mmCIF file of C-alpha atoms in Angstrom:
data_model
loop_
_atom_site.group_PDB
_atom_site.id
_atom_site.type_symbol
_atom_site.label_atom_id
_atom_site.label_comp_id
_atom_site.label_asym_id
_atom_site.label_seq_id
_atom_site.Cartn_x
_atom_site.Cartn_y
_atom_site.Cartn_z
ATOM 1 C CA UNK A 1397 33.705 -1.676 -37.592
ATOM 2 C CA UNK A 1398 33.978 2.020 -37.102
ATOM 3 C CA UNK A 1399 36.574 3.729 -35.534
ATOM 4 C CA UNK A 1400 36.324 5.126 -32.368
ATOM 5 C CA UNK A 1401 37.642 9.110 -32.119
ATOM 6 C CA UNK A 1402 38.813 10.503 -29.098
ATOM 7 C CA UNK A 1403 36.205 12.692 -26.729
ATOM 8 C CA UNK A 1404 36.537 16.428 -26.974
ATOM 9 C CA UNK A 1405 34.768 17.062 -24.283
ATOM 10 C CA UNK A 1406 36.090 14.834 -21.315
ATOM 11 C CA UNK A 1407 34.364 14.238 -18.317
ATOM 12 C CA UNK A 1408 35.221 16.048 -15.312
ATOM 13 C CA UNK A 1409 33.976 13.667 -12.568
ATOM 14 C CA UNK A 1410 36.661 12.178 -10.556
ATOM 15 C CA UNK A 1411 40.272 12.664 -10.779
ATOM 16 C CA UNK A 1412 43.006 12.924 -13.919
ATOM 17 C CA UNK A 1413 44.553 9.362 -13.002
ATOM 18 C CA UNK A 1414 41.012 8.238 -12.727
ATOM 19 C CA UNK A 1415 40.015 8.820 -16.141
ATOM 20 C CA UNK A 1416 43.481 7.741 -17.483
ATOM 21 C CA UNK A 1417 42.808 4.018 -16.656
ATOM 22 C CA UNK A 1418 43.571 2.847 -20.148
ATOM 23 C CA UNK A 1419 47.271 4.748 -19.892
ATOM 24 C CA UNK A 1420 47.889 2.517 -16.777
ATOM 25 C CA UNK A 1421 47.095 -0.883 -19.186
ATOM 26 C CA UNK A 1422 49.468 0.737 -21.553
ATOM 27 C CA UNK A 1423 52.163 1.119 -19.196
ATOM 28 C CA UNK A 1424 51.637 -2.674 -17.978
ATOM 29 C CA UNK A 1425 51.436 -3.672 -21.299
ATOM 30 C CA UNK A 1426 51.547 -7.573 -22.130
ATOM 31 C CA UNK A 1427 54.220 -7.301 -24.587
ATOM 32 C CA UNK A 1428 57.393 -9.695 -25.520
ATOM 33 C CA UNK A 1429 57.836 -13.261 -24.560
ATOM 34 C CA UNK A 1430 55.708 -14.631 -21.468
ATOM 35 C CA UNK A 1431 58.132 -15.926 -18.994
ATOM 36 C CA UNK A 1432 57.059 -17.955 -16.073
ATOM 37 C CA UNK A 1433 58.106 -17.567 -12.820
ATOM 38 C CA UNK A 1434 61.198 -18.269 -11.706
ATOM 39 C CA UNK A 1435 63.516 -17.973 -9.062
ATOM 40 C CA UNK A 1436 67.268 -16.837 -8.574
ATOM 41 C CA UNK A 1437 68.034 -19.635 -6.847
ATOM 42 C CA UNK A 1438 70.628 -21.703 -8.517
ATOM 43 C CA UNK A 1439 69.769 -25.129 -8.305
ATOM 44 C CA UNK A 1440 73.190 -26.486 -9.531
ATOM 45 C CA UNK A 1441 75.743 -25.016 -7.788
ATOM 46 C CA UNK A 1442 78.547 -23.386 -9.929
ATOM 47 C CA UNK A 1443 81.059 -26.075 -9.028
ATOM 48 C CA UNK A 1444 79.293 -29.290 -9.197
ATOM 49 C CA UNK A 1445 82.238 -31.127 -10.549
ATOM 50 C CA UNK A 1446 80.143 -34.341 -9.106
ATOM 51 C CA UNK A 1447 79.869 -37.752 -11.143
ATOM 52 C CA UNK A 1448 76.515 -38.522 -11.307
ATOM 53 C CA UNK A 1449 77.956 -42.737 -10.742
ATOM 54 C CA UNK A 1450 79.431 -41.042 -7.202
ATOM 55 C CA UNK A 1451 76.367 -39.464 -6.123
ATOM 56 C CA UNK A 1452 73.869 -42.097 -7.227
ATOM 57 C CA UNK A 1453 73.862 -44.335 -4.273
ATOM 58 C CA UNK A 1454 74.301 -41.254 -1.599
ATOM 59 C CA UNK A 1455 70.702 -40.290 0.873
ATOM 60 C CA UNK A 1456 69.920 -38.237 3.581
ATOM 61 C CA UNK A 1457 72.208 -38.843 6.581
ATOM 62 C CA UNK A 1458 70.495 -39.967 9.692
ATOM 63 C CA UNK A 1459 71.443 -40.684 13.468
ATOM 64 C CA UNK A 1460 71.654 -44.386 13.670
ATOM 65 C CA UNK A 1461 70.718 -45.791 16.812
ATOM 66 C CA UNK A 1462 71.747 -49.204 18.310
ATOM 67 C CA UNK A 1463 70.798 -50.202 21.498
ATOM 68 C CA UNK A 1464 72.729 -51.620 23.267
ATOM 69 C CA UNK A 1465 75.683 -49.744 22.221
ATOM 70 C CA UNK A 1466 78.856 -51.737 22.489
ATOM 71 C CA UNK A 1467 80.248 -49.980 25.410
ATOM 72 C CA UNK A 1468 77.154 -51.159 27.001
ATOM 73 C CA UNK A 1469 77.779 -54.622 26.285
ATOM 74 C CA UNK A 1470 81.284 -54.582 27.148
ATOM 75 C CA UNK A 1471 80.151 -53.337 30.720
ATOM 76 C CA UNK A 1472 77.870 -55.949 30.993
ATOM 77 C CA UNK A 1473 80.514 -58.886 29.929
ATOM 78 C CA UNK A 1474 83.356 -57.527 32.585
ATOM 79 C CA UNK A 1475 80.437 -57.399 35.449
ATOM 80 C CA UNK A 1476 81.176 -61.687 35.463
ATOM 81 C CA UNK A 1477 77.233 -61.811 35.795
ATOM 82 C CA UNK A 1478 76.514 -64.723 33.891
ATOM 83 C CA UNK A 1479 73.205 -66.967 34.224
ATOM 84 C CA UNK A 1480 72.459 -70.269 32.206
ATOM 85 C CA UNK A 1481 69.697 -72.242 31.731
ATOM 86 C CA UNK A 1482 69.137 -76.165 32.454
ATOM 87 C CA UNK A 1483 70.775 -76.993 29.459
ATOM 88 C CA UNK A 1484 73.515 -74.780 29.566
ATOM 89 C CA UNK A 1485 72.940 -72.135 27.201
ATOM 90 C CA UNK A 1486 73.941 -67.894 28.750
ATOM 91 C CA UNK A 1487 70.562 -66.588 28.594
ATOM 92 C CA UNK A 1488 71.618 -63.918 30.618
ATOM 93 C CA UNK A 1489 74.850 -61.867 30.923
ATOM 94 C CA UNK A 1490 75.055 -58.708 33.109
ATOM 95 C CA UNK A 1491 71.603 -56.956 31.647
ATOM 96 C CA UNK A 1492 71.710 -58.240 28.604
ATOM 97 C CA UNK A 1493 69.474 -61.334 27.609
ATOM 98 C CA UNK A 1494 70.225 -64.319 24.999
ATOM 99 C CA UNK A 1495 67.741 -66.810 23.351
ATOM 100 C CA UNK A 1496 68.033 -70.053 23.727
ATOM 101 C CA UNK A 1497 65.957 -71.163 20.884
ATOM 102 C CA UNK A 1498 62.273 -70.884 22.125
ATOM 103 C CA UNK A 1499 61.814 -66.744 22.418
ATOM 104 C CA UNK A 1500 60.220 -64.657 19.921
ATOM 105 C CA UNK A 1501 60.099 -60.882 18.867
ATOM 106 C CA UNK A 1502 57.901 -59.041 16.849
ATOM 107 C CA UNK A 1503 58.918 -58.543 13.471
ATOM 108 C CA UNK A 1504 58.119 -58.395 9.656
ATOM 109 C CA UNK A 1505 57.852 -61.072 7.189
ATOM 110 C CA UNK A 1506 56.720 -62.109 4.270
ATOM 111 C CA UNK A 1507 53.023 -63.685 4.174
ATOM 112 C CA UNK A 1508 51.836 -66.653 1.984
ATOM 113 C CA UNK A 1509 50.490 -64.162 -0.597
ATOM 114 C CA UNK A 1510 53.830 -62.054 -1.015
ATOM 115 C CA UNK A 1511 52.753 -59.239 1.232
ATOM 116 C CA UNK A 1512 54.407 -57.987 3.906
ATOM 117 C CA UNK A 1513 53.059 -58.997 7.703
ATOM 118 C CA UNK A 1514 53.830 -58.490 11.285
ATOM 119 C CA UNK A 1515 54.849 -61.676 12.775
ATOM 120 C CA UNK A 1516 56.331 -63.296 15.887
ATOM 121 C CA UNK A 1517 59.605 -64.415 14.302
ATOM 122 C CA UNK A 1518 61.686 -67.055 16.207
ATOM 123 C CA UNK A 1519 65.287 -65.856 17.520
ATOM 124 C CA UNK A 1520 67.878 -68.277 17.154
ATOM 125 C CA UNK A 1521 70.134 -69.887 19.747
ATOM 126 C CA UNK A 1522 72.451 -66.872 21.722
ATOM 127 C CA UNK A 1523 70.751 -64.016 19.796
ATOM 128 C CA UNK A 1524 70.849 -60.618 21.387
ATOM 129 C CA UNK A 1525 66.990 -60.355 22.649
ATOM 130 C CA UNK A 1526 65.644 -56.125 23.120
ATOM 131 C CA UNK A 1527 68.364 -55.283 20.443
ATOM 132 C CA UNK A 1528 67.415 -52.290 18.365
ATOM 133 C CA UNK A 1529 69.443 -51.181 14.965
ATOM 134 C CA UNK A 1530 67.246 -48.862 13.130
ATOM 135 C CA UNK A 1531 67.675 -44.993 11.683
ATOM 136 C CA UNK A 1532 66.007 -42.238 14.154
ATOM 137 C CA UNK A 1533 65.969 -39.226 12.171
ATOM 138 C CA UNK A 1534 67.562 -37.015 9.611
ATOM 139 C CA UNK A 1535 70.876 -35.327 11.104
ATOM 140 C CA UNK A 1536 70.610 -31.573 11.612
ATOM 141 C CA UNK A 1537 67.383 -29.015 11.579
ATOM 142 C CA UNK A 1538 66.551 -29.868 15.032
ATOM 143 C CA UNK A 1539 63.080 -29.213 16.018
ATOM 144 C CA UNK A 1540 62.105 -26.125 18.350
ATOM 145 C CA UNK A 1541 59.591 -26.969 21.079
ATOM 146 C CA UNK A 1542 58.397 -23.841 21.214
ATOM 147 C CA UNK A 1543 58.189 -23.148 17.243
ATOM 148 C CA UNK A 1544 56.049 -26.488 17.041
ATOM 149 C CA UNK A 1545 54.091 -25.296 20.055
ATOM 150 C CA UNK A 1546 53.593 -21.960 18.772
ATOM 151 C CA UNK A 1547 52.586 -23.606 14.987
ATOM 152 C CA UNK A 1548 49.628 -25.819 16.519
ATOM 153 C CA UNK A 1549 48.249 -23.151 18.726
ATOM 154 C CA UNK A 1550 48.149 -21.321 15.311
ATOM 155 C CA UNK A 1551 45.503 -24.254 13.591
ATOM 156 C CA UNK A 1552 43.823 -24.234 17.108
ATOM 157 C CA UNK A 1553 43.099 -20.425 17.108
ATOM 158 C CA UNK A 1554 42.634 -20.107 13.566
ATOM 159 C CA UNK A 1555 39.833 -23.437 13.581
ATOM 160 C CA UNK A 1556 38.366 -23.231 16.504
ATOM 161 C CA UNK A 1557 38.929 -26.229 17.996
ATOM 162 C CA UNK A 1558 40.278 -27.911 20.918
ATOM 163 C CA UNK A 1559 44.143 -28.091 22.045
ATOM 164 C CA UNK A 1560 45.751 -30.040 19.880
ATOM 165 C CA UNK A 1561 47.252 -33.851 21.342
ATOM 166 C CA UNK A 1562 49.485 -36.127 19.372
ATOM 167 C CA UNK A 1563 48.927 -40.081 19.957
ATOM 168 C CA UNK A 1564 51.595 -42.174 18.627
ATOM 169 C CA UNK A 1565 50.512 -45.061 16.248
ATOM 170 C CA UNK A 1566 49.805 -48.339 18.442
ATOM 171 C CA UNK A 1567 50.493 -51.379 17.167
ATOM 172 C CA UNK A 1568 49.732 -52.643 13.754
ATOM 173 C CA UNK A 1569 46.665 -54.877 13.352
ATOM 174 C CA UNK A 1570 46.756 -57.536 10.917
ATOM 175 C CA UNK A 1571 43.376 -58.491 9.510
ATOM 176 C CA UNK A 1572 41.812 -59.555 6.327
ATOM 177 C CA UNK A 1573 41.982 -57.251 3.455
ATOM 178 C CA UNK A 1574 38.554 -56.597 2.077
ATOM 179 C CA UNK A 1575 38.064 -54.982 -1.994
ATOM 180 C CA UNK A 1576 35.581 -51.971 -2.665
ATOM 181 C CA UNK A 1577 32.833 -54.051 -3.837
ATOM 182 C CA UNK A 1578 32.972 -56.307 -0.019
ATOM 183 C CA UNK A 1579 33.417 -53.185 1.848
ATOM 184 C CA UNK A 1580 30.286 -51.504 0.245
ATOM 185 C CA UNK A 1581 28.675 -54.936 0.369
ATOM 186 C CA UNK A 1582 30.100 -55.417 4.578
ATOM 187 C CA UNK A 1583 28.399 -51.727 4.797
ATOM 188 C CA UNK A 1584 25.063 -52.346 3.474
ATOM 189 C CA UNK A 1585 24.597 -55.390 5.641
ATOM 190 C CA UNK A 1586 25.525 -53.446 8.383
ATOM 191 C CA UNK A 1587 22.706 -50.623 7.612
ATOM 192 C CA UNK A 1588 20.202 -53.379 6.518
ATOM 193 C CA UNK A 1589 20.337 -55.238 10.293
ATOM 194 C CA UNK A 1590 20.497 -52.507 12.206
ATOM 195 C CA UNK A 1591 17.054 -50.673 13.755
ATOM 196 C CA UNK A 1592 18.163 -47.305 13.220
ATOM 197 C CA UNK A 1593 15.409 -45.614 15.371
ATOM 198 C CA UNK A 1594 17.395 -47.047 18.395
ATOM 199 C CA UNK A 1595 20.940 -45.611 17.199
ATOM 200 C CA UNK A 1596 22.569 -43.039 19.541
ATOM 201 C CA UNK A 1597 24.847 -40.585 17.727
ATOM 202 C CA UNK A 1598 27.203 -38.688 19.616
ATOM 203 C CA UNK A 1599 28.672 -35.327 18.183
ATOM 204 C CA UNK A 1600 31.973 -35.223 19.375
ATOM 205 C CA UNK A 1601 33.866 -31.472 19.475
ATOM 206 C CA UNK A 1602 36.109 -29.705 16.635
ATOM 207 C CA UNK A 1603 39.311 -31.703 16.965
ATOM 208 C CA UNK A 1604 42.895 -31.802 14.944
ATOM 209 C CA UNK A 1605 45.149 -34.536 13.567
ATOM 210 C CA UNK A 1606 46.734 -36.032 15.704
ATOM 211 C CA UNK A 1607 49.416 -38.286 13.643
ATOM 212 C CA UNK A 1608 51.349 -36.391 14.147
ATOM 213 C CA UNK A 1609 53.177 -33.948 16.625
ATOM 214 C CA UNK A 1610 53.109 -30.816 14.595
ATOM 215 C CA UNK A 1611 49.677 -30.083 13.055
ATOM 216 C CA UNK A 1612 51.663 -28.110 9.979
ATOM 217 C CA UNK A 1613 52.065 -31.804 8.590
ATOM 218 C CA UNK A 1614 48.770 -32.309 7.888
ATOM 219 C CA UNK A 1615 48.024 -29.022 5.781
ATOM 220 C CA UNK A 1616 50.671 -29.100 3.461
ATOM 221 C CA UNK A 1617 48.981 -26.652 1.285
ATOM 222 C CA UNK A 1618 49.260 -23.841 4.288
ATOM 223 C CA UNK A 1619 52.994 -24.328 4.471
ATOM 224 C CA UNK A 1620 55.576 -22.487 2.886
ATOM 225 C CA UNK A 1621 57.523 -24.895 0.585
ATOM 226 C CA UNK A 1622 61.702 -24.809 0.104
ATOM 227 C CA UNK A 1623 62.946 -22.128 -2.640
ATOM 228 C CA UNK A 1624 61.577 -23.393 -6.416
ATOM 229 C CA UNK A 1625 59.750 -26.520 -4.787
ATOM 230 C CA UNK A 1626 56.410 -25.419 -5.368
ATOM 231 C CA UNK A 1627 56.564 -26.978 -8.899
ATOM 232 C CA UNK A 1628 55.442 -25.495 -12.115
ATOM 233 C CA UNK A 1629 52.801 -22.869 -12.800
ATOM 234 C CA UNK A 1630 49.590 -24.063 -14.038
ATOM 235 C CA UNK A 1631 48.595 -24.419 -17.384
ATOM 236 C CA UNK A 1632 45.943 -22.553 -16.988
ATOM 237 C CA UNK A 1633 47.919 -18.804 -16.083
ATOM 238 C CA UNK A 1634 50.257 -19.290 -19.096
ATOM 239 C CA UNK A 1635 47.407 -20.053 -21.986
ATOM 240 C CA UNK A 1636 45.593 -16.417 -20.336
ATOM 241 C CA UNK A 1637 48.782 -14.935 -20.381
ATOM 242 C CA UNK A 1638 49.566 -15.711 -23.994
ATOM 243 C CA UNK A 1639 45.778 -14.838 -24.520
ATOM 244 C CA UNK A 1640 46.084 -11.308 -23.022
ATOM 245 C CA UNK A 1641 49.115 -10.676 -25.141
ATOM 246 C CA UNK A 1642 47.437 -11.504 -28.302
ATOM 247 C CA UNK A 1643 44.403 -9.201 -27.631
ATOM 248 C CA UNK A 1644 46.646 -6.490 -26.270
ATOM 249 C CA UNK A 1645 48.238 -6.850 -30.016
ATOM 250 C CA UNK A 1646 45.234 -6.142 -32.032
ATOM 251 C CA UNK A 1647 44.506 -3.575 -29.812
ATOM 252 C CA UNK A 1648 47.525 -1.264 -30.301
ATOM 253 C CA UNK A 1649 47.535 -1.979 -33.873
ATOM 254 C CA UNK A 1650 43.746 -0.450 -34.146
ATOM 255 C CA UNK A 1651 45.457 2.519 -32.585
ATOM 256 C CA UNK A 1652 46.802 5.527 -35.012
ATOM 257 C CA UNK A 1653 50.012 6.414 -35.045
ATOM 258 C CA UNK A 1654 49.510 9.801 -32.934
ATOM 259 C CA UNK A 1655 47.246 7.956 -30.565
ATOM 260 C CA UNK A 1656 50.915 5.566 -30.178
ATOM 261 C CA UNK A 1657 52.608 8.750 -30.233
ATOM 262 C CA UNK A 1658 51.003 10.713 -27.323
ATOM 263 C CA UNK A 1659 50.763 7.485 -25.123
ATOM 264 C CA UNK A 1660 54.398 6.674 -24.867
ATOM 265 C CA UNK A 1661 55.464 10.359 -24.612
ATOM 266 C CA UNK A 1662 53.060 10.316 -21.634
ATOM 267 C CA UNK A 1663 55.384 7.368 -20.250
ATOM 268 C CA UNK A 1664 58.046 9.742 -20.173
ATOM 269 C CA UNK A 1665 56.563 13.368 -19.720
ATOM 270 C CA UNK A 1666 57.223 14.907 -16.115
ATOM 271 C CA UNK A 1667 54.221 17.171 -17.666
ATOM 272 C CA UNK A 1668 51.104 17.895 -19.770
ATOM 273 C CA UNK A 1669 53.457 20.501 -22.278
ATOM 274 C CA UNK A 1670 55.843 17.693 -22.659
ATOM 275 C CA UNK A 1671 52.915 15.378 -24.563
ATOM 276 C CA UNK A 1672 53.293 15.077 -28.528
ATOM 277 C CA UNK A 1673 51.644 17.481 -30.167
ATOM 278 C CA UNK A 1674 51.511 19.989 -27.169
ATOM 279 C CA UNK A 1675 54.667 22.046 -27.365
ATOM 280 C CA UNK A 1676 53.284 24.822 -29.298
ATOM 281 C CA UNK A 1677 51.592 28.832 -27.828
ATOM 282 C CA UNK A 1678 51.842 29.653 -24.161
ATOM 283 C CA UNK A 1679 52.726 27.231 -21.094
ATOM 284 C CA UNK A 1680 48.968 26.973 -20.522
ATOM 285 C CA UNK A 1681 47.828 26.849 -23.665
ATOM 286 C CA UNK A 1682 50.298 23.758 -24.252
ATOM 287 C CA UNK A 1683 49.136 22.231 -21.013
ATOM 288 C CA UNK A 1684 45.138 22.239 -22.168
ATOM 289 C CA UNK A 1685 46.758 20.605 -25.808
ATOM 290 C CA UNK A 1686 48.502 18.052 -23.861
ATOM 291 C CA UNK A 1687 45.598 17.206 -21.623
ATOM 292 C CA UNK A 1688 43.032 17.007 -24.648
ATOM 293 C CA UNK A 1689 45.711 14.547 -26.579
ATOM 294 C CA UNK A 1690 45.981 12.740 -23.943
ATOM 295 C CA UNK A 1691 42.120 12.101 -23.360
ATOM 296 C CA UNK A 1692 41.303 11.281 -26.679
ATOM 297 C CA UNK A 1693 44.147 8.681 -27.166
ATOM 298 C CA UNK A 1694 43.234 7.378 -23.520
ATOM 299 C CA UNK A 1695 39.717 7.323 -24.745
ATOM 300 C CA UNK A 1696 40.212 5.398 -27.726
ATOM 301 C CA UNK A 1697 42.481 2.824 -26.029
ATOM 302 C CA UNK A 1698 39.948 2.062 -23.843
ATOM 303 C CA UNK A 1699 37.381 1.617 -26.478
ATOM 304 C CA UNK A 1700 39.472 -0.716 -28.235
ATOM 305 C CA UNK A 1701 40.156 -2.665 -25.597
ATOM 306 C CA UNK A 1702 36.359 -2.907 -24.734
ATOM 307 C CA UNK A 1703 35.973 -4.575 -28.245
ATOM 308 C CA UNK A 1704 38.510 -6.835 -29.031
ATOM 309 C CA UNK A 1705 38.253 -8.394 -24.972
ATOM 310 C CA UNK A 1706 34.375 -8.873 -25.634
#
């Protein structure tokens, strides 16, 4: 391979910084350890004296709700409003309703198989019928209105679709569970019975989720993720990285020793007299030197890099 020498007659189309492309790699150069990125954020704090035994067990504290709340029930028991049934039994006291053994509210179970179903489960004798006890949602971080109103009429501009309307989940259907291989076959029978010339298809408008109320929740990949909880950085951008480092080392070490020179005093220089080499005659004779060096090592940077990238 022959060495490339540095141009002594440089071209003079376009500007200085133009033609000094190869300086700007050199300045940028891929040198020293690759570190990914990372963040300042601490993720222990400084004075995490915690035991991990004390903290094992601990979760994300919600508002519990129970309906009805016991001052409710206490203001239903001193109203004296008490009904019973043939047999005796309260079934009623105040507002507040009791089974007597034959009512039934919806509930889960286990099925026959081990899975879990929805089920009319029997309440026992002078259980609390409507009672709720369940979490509602995590404490704190309260939800703006207007910030979730403001988010979906974001997806709705940006998509073009319709105004975006959030339909709560209705109640859950239990059916018979069906494996790829019946689906596909369920399908096919389907398309083999029916006389497609007499199908109607209906194109329906650009629409949006609507799970849920904020349309943010289904695009997670458009929303901006809590400080270091975007996970790591792929593979991929670290093997290039330590790739372009490699080849930017056989470069510089094709490179002679004045070529080194006059590119890192050009780091440094606040002109063309202050390049290596330069400092010698007039002011402008030293500023031509400077210019020329600095060409010719630019020129065979670039070259370099041409051939050990190919």
């Amino acid at each position: 391979m022959t060495k490339p020498t540095g141009c002594n007659k440089p071209t003079r189309h376009g500007s200085l910084s133009e033609q000094l492309q190869a300086l700007m790699a050199y300045r940028n150069k891929p040198e020293g350890d690759y570190e990914p990125l990372q963040t300042n954020w601490a993720l222990v704090p400084d004075n995490n004296n915690a035991d991990p035994e004390e903290v094992a067990d601990m979760r994300f504290e919600r508002d519990w709700r129970q309906t009805p709340s016991v001052q409710e029930i206490m203001k239903q028991v001193s109203s004296g409003d008490i009904e019973r049934n043939e047999a005796g039994q309260i079934i009623r006291i105040g507002r507040l309703k009791f089974s007597d053994g034959k009512q039934t509210e919806r509930g889960y179970m286990l099925g026959i198989d081990g899975v879990v179903i929805e089920a009319d489960i029997r309440m026992p004798t002078g259980a609390l019928l409507g009672a709720r006890d369940k979490p509602e949602r995590t404490s704190g971080g309260e939800i703006n209105p207007q910030e979730v109103k403001a988010s979906n009429q974001y997806f709705e501009d940006m998509l073009g679709t319709q105004p975006h309307r959030y339909k709560p989940n209705g109640k859950r259907r239990n059916g018979q569970n069906f494996t790829s291989e019946q689906s596909a076959k369920t399908l096919a029978d389907a398309y083999a019975n029916t006389d497609m010339s007499k199908v109607t298809f209906t194109k329906y408008p650009k629409g949006l989720p609507c799970g849920s109320p904020k349309v943010a929740d289904s695009f997670l990949g458009m929303r901006k993720t809590t400080c270091a909880g975007g996970g790591g950085q792929a593979w991929e951008d670290i093997t290039s990285a330590l790739v372009d480092r490699d080849i930017w080392a056989d470069t510089v070490a094709s490179l002679s020793e004045r070529d080194i020179a006059v590119l890192d005093s050009a780091l440094e220089a606040k002109n063309m007299t202050e390049i290596h080499g330069a400092a010698k005659g007039t002011h402008k004779t030293a500023e031509r030197r400077g210019k020329r060096f600095l060409r010719a090592a630019n020129d065979n940077l670039a070259e370099f890099m041409k051939i050990f990238a190919a």
